[in-house]
mmCIF file of C-alpha atoms in Angstrom:
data_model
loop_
_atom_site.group_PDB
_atom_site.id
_atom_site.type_symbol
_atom_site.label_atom_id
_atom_site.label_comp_id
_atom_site.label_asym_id
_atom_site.label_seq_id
_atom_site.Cartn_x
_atom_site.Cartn_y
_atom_site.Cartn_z
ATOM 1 C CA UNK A 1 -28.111 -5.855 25.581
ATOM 2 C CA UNK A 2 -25.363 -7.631 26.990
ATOM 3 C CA UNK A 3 -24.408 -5.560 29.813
ATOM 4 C CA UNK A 4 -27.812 -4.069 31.079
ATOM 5 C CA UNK A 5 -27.596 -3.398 34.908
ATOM 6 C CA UNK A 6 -23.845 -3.477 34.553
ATOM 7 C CA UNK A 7 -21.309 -0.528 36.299
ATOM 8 C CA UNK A 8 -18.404 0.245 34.035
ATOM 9 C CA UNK A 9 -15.967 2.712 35.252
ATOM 10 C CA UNK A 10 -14.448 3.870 31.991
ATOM 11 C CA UNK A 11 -11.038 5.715 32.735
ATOM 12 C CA UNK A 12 -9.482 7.452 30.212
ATOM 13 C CA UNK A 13 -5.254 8.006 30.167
ATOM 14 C CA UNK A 14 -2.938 10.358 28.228
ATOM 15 C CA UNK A 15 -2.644 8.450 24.954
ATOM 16 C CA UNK A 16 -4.483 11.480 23.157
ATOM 17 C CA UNK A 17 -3.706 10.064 19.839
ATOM 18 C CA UNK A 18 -6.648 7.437 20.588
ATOM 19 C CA UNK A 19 -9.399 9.088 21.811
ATOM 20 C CA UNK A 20 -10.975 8.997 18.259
ATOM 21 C CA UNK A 21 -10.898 5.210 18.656
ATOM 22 C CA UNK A 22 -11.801 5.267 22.227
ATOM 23 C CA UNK A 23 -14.696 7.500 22.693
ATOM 24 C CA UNK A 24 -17.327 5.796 20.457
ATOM 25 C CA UNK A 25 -16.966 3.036 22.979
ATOM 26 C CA UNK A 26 -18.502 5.075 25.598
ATOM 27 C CA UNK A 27 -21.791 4.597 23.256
ATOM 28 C CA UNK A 28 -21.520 1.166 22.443
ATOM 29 C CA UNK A 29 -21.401 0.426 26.415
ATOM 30 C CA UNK A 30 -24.268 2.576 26.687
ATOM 31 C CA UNK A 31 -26.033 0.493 24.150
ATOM 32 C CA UNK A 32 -25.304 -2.299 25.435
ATOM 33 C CA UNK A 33 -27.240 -1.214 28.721
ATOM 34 C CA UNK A 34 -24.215 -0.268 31.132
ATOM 35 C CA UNK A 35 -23.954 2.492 33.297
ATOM 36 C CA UNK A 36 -20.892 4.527 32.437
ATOM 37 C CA UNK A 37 -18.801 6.585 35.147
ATOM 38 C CA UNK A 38 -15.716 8.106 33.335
ATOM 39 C CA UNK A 39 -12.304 8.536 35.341
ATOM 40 C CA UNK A 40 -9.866 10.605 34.005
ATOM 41 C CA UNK A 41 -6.522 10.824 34.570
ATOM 42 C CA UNK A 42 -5.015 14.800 35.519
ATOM 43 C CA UNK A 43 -3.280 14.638 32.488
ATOM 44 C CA UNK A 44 -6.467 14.176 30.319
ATOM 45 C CA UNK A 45 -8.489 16.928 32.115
ATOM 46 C CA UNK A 46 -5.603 19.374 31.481
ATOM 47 C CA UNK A 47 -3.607 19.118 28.412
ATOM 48 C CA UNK A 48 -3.853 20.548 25.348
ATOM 49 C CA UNK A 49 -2.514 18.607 22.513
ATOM 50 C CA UNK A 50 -2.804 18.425 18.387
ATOM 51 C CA UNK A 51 -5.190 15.907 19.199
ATOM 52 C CA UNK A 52 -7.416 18.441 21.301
ATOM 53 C CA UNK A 53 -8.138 19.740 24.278
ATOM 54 C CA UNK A 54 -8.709 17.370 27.330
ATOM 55 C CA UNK A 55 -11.286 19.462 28.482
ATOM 56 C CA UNK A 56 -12.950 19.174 25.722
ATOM 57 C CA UNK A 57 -12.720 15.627 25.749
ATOM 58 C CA UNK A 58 -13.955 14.924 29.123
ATOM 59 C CA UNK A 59 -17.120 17.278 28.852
ATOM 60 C CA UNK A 60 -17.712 15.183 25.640
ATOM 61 C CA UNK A 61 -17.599 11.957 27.715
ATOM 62 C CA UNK A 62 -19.615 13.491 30.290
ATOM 63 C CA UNK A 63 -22.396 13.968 27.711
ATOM 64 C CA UNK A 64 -21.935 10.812 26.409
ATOM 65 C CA UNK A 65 -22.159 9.196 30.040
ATOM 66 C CA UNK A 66 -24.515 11.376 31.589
ATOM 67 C CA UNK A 67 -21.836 11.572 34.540
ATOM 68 C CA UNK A 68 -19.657 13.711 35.531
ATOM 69 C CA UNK A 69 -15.619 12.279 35.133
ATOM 70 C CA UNK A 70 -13.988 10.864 38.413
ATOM 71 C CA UNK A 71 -10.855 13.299 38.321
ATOM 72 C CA UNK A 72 -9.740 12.873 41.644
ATOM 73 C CA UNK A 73 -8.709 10.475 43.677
ATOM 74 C CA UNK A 74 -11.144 11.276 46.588
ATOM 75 C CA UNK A 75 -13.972 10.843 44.270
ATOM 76 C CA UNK A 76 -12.626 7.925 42.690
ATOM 77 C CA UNK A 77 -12.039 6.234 46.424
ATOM 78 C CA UNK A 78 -15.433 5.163 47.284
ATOM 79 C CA UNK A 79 -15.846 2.938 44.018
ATOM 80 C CA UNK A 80 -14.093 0.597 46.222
ATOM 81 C CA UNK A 81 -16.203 -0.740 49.426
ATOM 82 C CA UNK A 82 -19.233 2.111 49.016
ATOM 83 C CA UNK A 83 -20.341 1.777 44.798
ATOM 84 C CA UNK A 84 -18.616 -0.949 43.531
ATOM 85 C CA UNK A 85 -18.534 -1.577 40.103
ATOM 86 C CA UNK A 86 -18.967 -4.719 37.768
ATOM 87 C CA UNK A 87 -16.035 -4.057 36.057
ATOM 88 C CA UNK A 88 -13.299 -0.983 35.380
ATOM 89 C CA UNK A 89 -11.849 -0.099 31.873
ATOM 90 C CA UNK A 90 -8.806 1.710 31.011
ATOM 91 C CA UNK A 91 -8.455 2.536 27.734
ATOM 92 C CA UNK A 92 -6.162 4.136 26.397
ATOM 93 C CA UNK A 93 -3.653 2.900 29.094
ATOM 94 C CA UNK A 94 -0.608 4.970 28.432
ATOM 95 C CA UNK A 95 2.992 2.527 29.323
ATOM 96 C CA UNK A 96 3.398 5.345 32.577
ATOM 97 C CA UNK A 97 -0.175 4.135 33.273
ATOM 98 C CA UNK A 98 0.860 0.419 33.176
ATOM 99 C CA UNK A 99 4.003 0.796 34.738
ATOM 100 C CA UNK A 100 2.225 1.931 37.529
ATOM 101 C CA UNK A 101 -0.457 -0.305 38.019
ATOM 102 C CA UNK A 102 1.773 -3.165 37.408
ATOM 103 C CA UNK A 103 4.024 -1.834 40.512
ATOM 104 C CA UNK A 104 0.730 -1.099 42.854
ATOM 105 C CA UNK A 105 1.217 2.499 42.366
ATOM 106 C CA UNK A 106 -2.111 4.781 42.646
ATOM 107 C CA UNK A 107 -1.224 8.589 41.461
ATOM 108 C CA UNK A 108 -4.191 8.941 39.732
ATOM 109 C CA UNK A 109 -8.198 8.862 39.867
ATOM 110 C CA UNK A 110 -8.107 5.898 36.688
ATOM 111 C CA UNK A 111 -5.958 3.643 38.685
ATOM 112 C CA UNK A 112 -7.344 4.172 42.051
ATOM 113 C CA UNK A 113 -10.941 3.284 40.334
ATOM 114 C CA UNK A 114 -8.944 0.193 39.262
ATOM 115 C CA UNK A 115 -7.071 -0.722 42.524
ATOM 116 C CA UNK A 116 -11.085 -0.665 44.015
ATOM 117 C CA UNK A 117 -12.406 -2.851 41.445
ATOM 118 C CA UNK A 118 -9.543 -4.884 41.855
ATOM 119 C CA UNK A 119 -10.195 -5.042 45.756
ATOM 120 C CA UNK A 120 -13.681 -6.100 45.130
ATOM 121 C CA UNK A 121 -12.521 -9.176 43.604
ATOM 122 C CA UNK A 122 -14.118 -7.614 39.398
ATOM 123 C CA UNK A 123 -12.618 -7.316 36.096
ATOM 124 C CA UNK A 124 -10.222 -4.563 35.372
ATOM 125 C CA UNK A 125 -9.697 -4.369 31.458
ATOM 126 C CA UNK A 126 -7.066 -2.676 30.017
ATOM 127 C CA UNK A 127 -6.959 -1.215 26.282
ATOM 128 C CA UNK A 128 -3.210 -0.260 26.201
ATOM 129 C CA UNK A 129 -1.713 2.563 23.680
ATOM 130 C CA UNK A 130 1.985 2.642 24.372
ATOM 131 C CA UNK A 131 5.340 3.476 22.329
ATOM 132 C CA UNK A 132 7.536 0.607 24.625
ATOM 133 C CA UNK A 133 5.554 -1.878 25.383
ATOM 134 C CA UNK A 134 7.707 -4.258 23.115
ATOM 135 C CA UNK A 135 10.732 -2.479 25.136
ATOM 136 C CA UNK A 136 11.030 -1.463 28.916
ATOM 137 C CA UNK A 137 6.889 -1.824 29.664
ATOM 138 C CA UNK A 138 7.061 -5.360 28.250
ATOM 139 C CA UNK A 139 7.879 -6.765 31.877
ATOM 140 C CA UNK A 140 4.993 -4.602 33.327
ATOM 141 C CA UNK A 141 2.713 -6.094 30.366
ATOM 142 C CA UNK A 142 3.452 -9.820 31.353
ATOM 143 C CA UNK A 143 3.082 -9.254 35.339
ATOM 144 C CA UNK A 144 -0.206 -7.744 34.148
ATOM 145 C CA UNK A 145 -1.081 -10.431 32.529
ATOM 146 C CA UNK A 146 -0.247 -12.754 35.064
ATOM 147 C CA UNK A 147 -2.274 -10.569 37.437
ATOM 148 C CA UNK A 148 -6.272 -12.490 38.336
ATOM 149 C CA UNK A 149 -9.268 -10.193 37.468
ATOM 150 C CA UNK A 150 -7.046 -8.093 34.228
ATOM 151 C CA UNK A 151 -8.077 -8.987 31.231
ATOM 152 C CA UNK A 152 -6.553 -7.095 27.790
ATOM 153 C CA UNK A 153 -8.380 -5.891 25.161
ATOM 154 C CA UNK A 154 -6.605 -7.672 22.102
ATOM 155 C CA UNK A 155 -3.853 -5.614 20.816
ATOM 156 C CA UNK A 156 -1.172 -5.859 18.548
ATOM 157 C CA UNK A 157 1.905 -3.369 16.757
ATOM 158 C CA UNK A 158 0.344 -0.771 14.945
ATOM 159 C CA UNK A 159 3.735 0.257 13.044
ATOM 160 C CA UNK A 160 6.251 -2.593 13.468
ATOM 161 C CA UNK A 161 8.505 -0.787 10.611
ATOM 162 C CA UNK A 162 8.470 2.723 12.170
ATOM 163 C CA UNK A 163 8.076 2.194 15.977
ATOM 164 C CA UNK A 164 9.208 -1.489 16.329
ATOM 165 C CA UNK A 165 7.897 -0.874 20.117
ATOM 166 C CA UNK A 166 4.635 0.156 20.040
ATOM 167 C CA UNK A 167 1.936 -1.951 21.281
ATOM 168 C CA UNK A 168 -2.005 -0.887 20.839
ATOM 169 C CA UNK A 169 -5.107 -2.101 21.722
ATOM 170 C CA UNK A 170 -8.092 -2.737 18.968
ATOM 171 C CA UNK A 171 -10.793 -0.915 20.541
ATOM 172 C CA UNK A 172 -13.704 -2.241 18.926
ATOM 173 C CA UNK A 173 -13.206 -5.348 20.482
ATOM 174 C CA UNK A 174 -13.681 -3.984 24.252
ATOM 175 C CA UNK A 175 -17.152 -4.543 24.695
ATOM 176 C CA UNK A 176 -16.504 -8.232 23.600
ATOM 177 C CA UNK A 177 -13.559 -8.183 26.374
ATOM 178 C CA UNK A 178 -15.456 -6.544 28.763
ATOM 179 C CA UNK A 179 -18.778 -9.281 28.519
ATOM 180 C CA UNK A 180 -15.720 -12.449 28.005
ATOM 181 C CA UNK A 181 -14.122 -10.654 31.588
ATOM 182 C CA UNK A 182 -17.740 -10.939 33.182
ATOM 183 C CA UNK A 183 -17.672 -14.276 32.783
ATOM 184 C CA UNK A 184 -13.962 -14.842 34.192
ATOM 185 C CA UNK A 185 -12.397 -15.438 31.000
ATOM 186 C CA UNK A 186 -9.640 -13.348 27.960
ATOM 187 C CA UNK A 187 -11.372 -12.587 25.141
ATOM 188 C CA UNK A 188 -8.782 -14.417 22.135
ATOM 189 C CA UNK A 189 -6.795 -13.999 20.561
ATOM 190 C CA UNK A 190 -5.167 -11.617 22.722
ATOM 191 C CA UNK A 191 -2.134 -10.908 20.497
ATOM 192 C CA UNK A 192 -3.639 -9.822 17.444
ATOM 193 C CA UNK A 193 -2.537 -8.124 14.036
ATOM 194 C CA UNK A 194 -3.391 -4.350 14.231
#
């Protein structure tokens, strides 16, 4: 139980395509002994998409968790100063997502809950899912990067042939990135084959 007595904000973004990789990770946290509080972005709570419904998907995280999902940013505000966390995930992180953070924008409950971790000097981690981040996003990538207290969940292209772009994170590595950000340090290889 590498995490026990650890707070892990969990926020989920509009990559729908991933969920199926993402949400078993809410158990392995849990197994792990963290608490898990899920944010979700207002695009997850309401779109509907091939891959399902985000309702759907955030009551399933909510049984997962036990908690009910951050989804806005008034609730997600006090996870700053008043019930600071060990450590925020985002994963998915969409390249909107990312191009936000990495320019200090906070439209949403998922970055806010990062921006407060952030603030309290803790690991954000970042799982990122996006079509460009080999294009426009990779600048927002690198500053990322470059940024103390973010930390990447290994990722790699997942169809260098058909989308030449498209960066995504390997999911079952983010508990491993989430203990390695604990103790100040990337998980590596951070640029992995997907």
């Amino acid at each position: 139980m590498r995490l026990k007595g650890k707070r892990i904000g969990f926020g989920l973004t509009g990559s729908h395509c991933t969920y199926d990789e993402v949400v078993p990770q809410f158990e392995k946290l849990l197994k792990e002994g963290a608490t898990v509080i899920p944010f979700v972005t207002y695009t997850v709570k309401n779109t509907v998409t091939k891959f399902g419904d985000g309702r759907d998907w955030v009551k399933k995280v909510e049984e997962i968790t036990g908690h009910e999902a951050i989804d806005t940013i008034v609730k997600a505000e006090p996870f700053g100063p008043e019930k600071p966390l060990d450590c925020m995930v985002i994963a998915p992180m969409t390249g909107n997502s990312i191009s936000k953070f990495a320019n200090a924008m906070t439209d949403s409950p998922v970055l806010m809950g990062a921006k407060a971790t952030l603030r309290n000097q803790r690991p954000v981690v970042l799982g990122i899912s996006t079509n460009d981040g080999l294009g426009l996003n990779g600048v927002n990538i690198m500053k990322l990067m470059a940024t103390k207290n973010i930390y990447f969940i290994p990722y790699g292209q997942d169809s260098p042939h058909t989308k030449p772009n498209s960066l995504v994170a390997n999911m079952d590595l983010l508990v491993d990135t989430i203990v390695a950000a604990l103790e100040g340090r990337q998980y590596q290889p951070v640029l992995i084959a997907k």
